[in-house]
Tab-separated table of C-alpha atoms and ligand atoms in Angstrom:
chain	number	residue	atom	x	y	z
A	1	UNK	CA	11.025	-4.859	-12.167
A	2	UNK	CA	10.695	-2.393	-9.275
A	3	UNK	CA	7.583	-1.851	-9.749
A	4	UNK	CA	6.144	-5.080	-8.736
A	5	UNK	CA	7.072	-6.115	-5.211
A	6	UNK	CA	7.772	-10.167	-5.353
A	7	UNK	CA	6.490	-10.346	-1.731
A	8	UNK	CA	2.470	-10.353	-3.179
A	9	UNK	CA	2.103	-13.759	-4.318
A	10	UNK	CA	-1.469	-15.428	-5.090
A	11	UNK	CA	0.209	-18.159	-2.268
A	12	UNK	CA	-0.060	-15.509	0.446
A	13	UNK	CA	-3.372	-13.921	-0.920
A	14	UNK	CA	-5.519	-16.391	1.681
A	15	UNK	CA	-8.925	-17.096	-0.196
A	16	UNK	CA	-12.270	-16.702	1.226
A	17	UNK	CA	-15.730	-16.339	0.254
A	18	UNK	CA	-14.873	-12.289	0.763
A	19	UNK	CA	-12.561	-12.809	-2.379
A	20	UNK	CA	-13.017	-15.921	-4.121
A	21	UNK	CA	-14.336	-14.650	-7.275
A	22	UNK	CA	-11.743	-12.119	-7.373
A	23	UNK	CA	-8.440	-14.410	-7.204
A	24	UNK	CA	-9.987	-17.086	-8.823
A	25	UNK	CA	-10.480	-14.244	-11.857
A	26	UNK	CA	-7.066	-12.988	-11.185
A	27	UNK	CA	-5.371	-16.592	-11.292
A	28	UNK	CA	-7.622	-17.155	-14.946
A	29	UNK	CA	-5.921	-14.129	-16.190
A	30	UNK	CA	-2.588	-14.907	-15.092
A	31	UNK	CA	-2.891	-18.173	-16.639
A	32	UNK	CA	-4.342	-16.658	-20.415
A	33	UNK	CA	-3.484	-13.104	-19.969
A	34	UNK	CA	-5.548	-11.675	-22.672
A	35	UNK	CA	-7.159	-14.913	-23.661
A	36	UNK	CA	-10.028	-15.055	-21.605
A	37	UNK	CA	-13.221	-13.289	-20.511
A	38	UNK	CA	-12.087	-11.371	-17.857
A	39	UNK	CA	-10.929	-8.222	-20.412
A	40	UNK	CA	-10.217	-5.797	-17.993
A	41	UNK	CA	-10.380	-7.109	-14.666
A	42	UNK	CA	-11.725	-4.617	-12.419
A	43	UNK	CA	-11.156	-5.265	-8.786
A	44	UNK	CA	-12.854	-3.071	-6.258
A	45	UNK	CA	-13.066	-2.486	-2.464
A	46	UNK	CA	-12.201	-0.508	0.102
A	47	UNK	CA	-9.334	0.459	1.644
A	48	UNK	CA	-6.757	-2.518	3.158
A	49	UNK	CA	-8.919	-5.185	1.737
A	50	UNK	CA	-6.095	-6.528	-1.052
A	51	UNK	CA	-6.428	-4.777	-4.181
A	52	UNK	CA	-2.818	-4.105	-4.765
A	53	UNK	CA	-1.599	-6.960	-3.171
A	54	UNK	CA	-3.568	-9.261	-5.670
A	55	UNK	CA	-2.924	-6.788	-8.898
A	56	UNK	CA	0.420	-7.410	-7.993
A	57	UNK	CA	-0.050	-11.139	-7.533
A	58	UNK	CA	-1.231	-11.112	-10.813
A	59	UNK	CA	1.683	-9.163	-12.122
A	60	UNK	CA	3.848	-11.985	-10.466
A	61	UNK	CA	2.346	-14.643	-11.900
A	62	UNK	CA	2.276	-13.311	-15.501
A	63	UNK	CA	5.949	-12.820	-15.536
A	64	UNK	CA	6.543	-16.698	-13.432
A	65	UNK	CA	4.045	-18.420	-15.751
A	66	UNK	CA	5.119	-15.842	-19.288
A	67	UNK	CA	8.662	-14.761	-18.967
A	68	UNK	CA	8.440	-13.228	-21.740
A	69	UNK	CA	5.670	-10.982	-21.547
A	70	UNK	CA	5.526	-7.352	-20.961
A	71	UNK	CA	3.817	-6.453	-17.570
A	72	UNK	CA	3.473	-3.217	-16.390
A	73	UNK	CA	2.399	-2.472	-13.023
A	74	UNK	CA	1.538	1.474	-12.332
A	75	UNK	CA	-0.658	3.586	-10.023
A	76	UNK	CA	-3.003	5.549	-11.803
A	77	UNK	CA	-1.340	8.661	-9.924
A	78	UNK	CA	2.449	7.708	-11.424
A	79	UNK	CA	0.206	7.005	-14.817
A	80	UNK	CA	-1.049	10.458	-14.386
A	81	UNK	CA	1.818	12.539	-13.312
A	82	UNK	CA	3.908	10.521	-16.194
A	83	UNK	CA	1.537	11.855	-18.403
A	84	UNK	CA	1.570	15.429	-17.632
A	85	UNK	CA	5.212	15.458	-17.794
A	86	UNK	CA	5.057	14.361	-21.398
A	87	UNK	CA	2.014	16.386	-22.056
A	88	UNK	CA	4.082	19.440	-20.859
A	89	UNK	CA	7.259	18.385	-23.234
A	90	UNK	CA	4.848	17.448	-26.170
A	91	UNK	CA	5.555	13.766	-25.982
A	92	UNK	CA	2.288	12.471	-25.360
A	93	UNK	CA	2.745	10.111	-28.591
A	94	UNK	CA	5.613	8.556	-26.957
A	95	UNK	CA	3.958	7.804	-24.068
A	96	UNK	CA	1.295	6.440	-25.336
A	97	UNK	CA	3.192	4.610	-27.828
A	98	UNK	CA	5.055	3.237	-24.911
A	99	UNK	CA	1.639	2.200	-23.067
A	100	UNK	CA	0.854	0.411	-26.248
A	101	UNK	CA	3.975	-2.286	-26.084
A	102	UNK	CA	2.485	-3.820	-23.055
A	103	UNK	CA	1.213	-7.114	-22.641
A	104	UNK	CA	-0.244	-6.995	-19.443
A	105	UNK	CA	-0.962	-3.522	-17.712
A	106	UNK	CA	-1.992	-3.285	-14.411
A	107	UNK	CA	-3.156	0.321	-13.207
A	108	UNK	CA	-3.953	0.414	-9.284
A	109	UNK	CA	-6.524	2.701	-7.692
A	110	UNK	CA	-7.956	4.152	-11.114
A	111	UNK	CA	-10.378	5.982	-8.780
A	112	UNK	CA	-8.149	9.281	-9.279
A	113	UNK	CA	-7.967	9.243	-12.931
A	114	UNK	CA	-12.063	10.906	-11.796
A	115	UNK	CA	-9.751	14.370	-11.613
A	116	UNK	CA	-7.644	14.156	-14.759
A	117	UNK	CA	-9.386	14.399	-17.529
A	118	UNK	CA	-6.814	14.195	-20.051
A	119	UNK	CA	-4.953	11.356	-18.564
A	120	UNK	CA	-8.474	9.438	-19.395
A	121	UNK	CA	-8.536	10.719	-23.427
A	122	UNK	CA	-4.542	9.033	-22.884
A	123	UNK	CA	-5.888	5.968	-21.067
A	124	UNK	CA	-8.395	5.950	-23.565
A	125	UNK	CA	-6.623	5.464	-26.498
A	126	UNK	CA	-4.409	2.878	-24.736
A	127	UNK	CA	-7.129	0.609	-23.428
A	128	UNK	CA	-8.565	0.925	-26.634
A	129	UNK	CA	-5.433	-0.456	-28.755
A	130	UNK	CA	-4.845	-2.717	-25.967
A	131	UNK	CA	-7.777	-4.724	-25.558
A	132	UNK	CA	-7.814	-4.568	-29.328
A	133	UNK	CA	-4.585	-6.557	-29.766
A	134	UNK	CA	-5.913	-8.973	-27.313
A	135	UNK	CA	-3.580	-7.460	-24.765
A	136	UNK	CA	-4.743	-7.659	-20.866
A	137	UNK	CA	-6.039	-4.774	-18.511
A	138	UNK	CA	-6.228	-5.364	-14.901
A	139	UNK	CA	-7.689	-2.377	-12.963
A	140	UNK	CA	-8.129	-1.526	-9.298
A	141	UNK	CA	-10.819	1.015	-7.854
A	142	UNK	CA	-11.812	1.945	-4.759
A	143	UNK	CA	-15.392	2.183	-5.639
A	144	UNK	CA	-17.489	0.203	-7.792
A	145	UNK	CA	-17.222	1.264	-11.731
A	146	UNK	CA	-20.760	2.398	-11.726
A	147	UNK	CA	-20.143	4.833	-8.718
A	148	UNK	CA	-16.993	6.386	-10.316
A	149	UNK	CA	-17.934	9.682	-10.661
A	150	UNK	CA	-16.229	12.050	-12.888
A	151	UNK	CA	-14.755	8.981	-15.155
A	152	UNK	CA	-16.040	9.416	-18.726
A	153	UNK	CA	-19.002	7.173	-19.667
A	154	UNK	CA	-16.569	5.490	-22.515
A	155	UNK	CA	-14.563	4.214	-20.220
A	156	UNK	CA	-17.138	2.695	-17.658
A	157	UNK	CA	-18.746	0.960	-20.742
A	158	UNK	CA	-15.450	-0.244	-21.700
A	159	UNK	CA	-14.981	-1.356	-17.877
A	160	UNK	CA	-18.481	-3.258	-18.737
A	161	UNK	CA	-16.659	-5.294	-21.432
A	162	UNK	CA	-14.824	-7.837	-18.588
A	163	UNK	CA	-15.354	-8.842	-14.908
A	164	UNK	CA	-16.093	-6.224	-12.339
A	165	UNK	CA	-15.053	-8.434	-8.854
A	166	UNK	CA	-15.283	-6.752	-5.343
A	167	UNK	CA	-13.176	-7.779	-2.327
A	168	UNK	CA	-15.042	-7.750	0.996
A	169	UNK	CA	-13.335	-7.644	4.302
A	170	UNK	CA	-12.199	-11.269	5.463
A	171	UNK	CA	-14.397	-13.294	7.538
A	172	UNK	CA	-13.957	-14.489	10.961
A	173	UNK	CA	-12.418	-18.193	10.003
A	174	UNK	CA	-10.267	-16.378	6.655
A	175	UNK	CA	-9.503	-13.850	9.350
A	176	UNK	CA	-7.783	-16.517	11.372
A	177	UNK	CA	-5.968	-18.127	8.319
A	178	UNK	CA	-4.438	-14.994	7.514
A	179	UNK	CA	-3.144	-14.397	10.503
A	180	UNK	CA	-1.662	-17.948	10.900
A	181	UNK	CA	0.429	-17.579	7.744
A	182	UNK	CA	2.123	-13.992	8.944
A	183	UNK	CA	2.846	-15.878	11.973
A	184	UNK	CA	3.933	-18.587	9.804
A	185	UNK	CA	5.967	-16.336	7.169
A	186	UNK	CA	7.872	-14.454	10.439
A	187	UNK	CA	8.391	-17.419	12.330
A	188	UNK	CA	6.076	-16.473	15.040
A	189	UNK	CA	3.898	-18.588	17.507
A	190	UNK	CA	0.922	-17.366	19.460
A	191	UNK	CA	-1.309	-18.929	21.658
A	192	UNK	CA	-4.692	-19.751	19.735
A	193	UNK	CA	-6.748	-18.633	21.911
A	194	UNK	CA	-4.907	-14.797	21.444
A	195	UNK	CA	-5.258	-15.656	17.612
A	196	UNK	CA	-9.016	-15.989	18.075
A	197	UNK	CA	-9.507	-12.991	19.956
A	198	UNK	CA	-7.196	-10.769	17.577
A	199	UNK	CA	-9.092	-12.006	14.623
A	200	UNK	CA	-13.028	-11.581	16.493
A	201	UNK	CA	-12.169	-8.373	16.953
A	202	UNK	CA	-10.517	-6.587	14.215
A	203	UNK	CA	-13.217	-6.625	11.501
A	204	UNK	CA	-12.415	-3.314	9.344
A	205	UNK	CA	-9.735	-4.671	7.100
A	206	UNK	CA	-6.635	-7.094	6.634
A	207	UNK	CA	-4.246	-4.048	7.155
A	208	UNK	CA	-5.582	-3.171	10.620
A	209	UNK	CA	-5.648	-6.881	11.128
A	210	UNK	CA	-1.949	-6.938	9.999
A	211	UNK	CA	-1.469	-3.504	12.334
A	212	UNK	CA	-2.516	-5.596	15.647
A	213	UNK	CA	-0.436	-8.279	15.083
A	214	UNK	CA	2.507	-6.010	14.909
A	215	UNK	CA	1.680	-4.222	17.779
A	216	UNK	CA	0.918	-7.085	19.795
A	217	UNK	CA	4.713	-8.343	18.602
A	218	UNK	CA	6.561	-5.175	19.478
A	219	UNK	CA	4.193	-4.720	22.671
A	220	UNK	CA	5.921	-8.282	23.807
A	221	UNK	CA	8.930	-7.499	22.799
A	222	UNK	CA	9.300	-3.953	24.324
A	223	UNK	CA	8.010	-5.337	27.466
A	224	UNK	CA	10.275	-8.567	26.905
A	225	UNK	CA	6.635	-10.463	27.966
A	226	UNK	CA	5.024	-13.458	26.225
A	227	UNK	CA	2.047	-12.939	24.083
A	228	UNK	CA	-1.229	-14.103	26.092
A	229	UNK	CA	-4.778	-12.881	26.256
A	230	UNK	CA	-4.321	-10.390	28.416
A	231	UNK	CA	-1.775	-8.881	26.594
A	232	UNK	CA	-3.656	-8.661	23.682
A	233	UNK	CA	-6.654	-7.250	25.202
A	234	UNK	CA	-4.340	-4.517	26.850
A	235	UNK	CA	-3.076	-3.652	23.247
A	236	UNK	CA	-6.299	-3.981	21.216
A	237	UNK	CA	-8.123	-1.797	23.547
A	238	UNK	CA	-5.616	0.859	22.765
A	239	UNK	CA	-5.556	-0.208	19.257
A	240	UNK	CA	-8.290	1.891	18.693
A	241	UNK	CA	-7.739	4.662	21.095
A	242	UNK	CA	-6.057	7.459	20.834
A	243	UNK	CA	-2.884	8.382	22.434
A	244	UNK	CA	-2.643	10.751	25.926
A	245	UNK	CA	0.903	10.653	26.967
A	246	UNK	CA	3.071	12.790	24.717
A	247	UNK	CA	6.043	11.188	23.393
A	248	UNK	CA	9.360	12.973	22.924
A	249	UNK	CA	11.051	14.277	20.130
A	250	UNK	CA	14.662	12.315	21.438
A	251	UNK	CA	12.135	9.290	21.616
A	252	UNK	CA	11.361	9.171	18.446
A	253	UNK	CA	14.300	9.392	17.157
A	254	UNK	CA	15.617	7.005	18.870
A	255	UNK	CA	12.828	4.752	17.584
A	256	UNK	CA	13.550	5.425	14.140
A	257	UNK	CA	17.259	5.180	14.041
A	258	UNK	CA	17.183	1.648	15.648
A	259	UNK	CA	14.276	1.405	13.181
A	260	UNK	CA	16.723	1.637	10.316
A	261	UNK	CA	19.908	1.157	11.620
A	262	UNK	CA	21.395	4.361	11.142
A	263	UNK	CA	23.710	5.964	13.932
A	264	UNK	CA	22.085	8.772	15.995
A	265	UNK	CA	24.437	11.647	15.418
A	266	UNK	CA	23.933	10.753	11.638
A	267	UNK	CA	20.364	11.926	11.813
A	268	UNK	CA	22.083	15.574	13.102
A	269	UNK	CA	24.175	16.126	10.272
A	270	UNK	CA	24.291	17.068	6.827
A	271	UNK	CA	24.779	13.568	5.099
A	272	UNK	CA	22.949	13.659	2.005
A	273	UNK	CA	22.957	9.783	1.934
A	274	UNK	CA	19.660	8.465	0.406
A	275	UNK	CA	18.389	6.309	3.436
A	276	UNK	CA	19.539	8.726	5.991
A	277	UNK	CA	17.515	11.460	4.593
A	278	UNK	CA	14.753	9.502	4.175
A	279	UNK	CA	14.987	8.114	7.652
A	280	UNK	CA	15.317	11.621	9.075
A	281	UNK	CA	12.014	13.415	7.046
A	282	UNK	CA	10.700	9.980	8.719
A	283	UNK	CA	11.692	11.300	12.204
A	284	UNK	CA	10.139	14.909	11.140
A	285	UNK	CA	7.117	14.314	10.377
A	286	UNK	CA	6.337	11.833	13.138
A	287	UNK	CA	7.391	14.312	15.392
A	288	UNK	CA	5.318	16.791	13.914
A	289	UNK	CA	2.333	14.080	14.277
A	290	UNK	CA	2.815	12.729	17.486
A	291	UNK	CA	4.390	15.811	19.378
A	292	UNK	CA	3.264	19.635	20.349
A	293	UNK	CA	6.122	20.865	19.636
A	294	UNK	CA	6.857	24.034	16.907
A	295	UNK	CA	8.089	23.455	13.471
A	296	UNK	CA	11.466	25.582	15.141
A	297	UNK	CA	11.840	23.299	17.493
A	298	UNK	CA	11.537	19.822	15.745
A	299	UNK	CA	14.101	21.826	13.373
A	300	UNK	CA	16.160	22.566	15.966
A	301	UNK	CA	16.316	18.719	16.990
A	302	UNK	CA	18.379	17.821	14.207
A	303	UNK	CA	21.024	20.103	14.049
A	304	UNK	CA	19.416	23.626	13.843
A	305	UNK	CA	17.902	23.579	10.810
A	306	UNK	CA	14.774	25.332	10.104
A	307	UNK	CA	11.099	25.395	10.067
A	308	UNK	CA	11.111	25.282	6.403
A	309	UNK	CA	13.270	21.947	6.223
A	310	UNK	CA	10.917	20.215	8.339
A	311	UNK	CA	7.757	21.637	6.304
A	312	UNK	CA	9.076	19.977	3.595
A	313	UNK	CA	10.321	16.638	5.378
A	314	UNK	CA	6.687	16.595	6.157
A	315	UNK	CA	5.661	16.720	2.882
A	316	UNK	CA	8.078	14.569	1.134
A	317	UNK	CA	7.070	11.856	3.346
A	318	UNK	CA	3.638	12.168	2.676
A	319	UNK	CA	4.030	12.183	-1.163
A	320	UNK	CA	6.569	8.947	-0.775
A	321	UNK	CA	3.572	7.202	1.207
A	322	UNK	CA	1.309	7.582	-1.708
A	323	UNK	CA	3.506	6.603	-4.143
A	324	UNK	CA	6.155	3.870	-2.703
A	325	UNK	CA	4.452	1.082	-0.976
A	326	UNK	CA	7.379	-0.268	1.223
A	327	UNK	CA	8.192	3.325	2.089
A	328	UNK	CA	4.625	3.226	3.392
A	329	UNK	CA	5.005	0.314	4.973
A	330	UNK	CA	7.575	1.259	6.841
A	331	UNK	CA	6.415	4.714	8.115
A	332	UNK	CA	2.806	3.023	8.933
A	333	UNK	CA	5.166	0.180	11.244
A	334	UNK	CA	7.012	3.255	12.643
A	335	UNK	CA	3.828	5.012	13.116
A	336	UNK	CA	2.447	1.940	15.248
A	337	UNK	CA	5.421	1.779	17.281
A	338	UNK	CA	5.084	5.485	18.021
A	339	UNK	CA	1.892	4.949	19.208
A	340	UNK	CA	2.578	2.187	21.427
A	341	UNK	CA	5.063	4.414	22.936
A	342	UNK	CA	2.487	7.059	23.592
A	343	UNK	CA	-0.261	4.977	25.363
B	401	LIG	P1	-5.609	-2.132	-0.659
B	401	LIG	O1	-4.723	-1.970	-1.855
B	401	LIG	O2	-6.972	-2.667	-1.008
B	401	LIG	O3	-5.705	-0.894	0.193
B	401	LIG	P2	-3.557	-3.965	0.194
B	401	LIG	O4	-3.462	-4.819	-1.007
B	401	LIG	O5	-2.483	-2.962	0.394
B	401	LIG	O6	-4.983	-3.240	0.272
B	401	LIG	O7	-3.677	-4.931	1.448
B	401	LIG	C1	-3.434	-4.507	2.782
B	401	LIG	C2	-2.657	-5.581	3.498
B	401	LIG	O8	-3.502	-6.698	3.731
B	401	LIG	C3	-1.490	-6.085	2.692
B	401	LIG	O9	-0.388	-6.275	3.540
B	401	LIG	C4	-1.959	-7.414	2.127
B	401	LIG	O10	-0.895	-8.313	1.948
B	401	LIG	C5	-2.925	-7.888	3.192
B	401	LIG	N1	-4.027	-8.717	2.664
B	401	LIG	C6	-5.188	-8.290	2.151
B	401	LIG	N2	-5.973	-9.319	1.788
B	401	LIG	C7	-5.287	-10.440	2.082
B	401	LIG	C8	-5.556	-11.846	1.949
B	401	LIG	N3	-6.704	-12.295	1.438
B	401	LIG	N4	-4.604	-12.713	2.372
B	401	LIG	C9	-3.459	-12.263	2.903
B	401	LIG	N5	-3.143	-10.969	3.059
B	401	LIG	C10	-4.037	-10.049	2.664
B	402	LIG	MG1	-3.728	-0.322	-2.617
């Protein structure tokens, strides 16, 4: 299922008092999908605080622990668009109808179903038969329920019917667990003292928390210099701040093709190959982000095409970012290293 990304487990979801009640909740309903109180599960926070890692855990588990169930694991903004297309070619039974064969649906981030009205009359209807065939809902928001504006008052009393859980950003000791396991996970050893410092300070959310740690690696390794506390305090400092020296266009390229392994003269071309297209609207809009230079001349970096290409490179990419997580992930690592580069 490529929809649910094996790599969120509830074994690498660390648990603290930030987001005890929400596992332990997710675990129960991975356990007795459907079969217990928690009918939906609404998990809320805010952003890079684990609400699609552990919808996803949940997914995971459903389908380790229930092979046989039906899990479905969609953003509310694929739900959404998915619906309009069939809206437009007068499906919108079938999709429903498909919603219906579910067992377990997951929808992530239901926060922008606030600007689609009729996706939430299709939602609707779904939930409805759903929870009525003792089927499970798992939902994600951004916000709590009761500040969702622009979500139809059915719904948020049907949200009412199972547990609403936040997540809050990890505390200092959870802080310092997480950050042992990713060492763990990648093999990596740090100094504790540099673990301590790295988790005092970063107290927004787990993916900033994540975002240090991979700076501080690729800081080392650019450098070819061990980790220590000075280190880190050179690279959290600039963490936050914004770059000043501008980095060049042949710089980031060069970045990104080691990045991805693809060959230089390969991002100049005209290969329509999948990953090298991808890897150079990658190298576009980074350039357009991180350098002063004209759409005609970031064009004119890979092999004279024009403004308009790159316009859209830009745009692809960030349409990919909101809807393919590891495509994300990878132009948020790429965006770090960039940054590094420019301090
Ligand atoms: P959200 O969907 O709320 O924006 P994510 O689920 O994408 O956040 O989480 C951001 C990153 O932080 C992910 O890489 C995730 O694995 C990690 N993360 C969040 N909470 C935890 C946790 N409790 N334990 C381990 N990793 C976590
Ligand atoms: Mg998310």
């Amino acid at each position: 299922d490529p929809q649910l990304n094996p790599i969120y487990t509830f074994d690498t979801f660390i648990e603290g008092d930030c987001n005890r009640v929400a596992r332990r909740a997710g675990k129960t309903v991975a356990e007795k999908p459907g079969a217990n109180s928690f009918n939906p599960l609404v998990i809320y926070g805010g952003v890079g605080l684990g609400k699609t890692h552990l919808a996803q855990g949940i997914g995971n588990e459903v389908k380790r622990l229930h092979p046989n169930k039906v899990v479905l694991y969609v953003s509310s903004e694929k739900f959404i668009n998915q619906f309009q297309d069939h809206s437009r070619n007068n499906a919108i039974n079938d999709f429903i109808h498909f919603y219906q064969l579910i067992d377990v649906l997951i929808i992530d981030d239901v926060q922008f179903f606030a600007r689609a009205e009729k996706s939430q009359d299709a939602f609707f209807a779904i939930f409805n038969h759903l929870h009525q065939s003792g089927k499970q809902l798992v939902l994600t928001s951004d916000k709590a329920p009761k500040d969702l504006d622009g979500m139809q008052e059915r719904l948020l009393s049907r949200f009412r019917w199972g547990l609403s859980a936040d997540l809050q950003m990890a505390d200092y000791e959870t802080r310092i667990e997480i950050l042992e396991m990713k060492m763990r996970n990648d093999g990596l050893d740090m100094p504790r003292e540099v673990v301590k410092y790295v988790a005092y300070n970063i107290t927004t959310n787990v993916r900033e928390l994540e975002g240090a740690l991979i700076s501080l690696l690729a800081q080392s390794s650019l450098n070819k210099r061990e980790i220590d506390l000075e280190l880190a305090k050179k690279v959290l400092r600039n963490f936050v701040k914004t770059s000043n020296k501008e980095i060049t266009i042949e710089a980031i390229q060069k970045m990104v093709c080691e990045y991805f392994d693809v060959a230089y003269d390969k991002l100049l071309q005209k290969t329509r190959k999948r990953e090298i297209v991808q890897a150079r609207q990658i190298t576009m809009y980074l350039a357009k982000s991180f350098t002063k230079n004209s759409l005609k001349t970031i064009g004119e970096h890979f092999g004279g095409r024009d403004h308009t290409t790159v316009i859209h490179s830009c745009q692809t990419v960030k349409d990919l970012m909101d809807t393919d997580t590891l495509f994300r992930e990878n132009v948020m690592e790429l965006t770090q290293k960039v940054q590094l580069a420019s301090m």
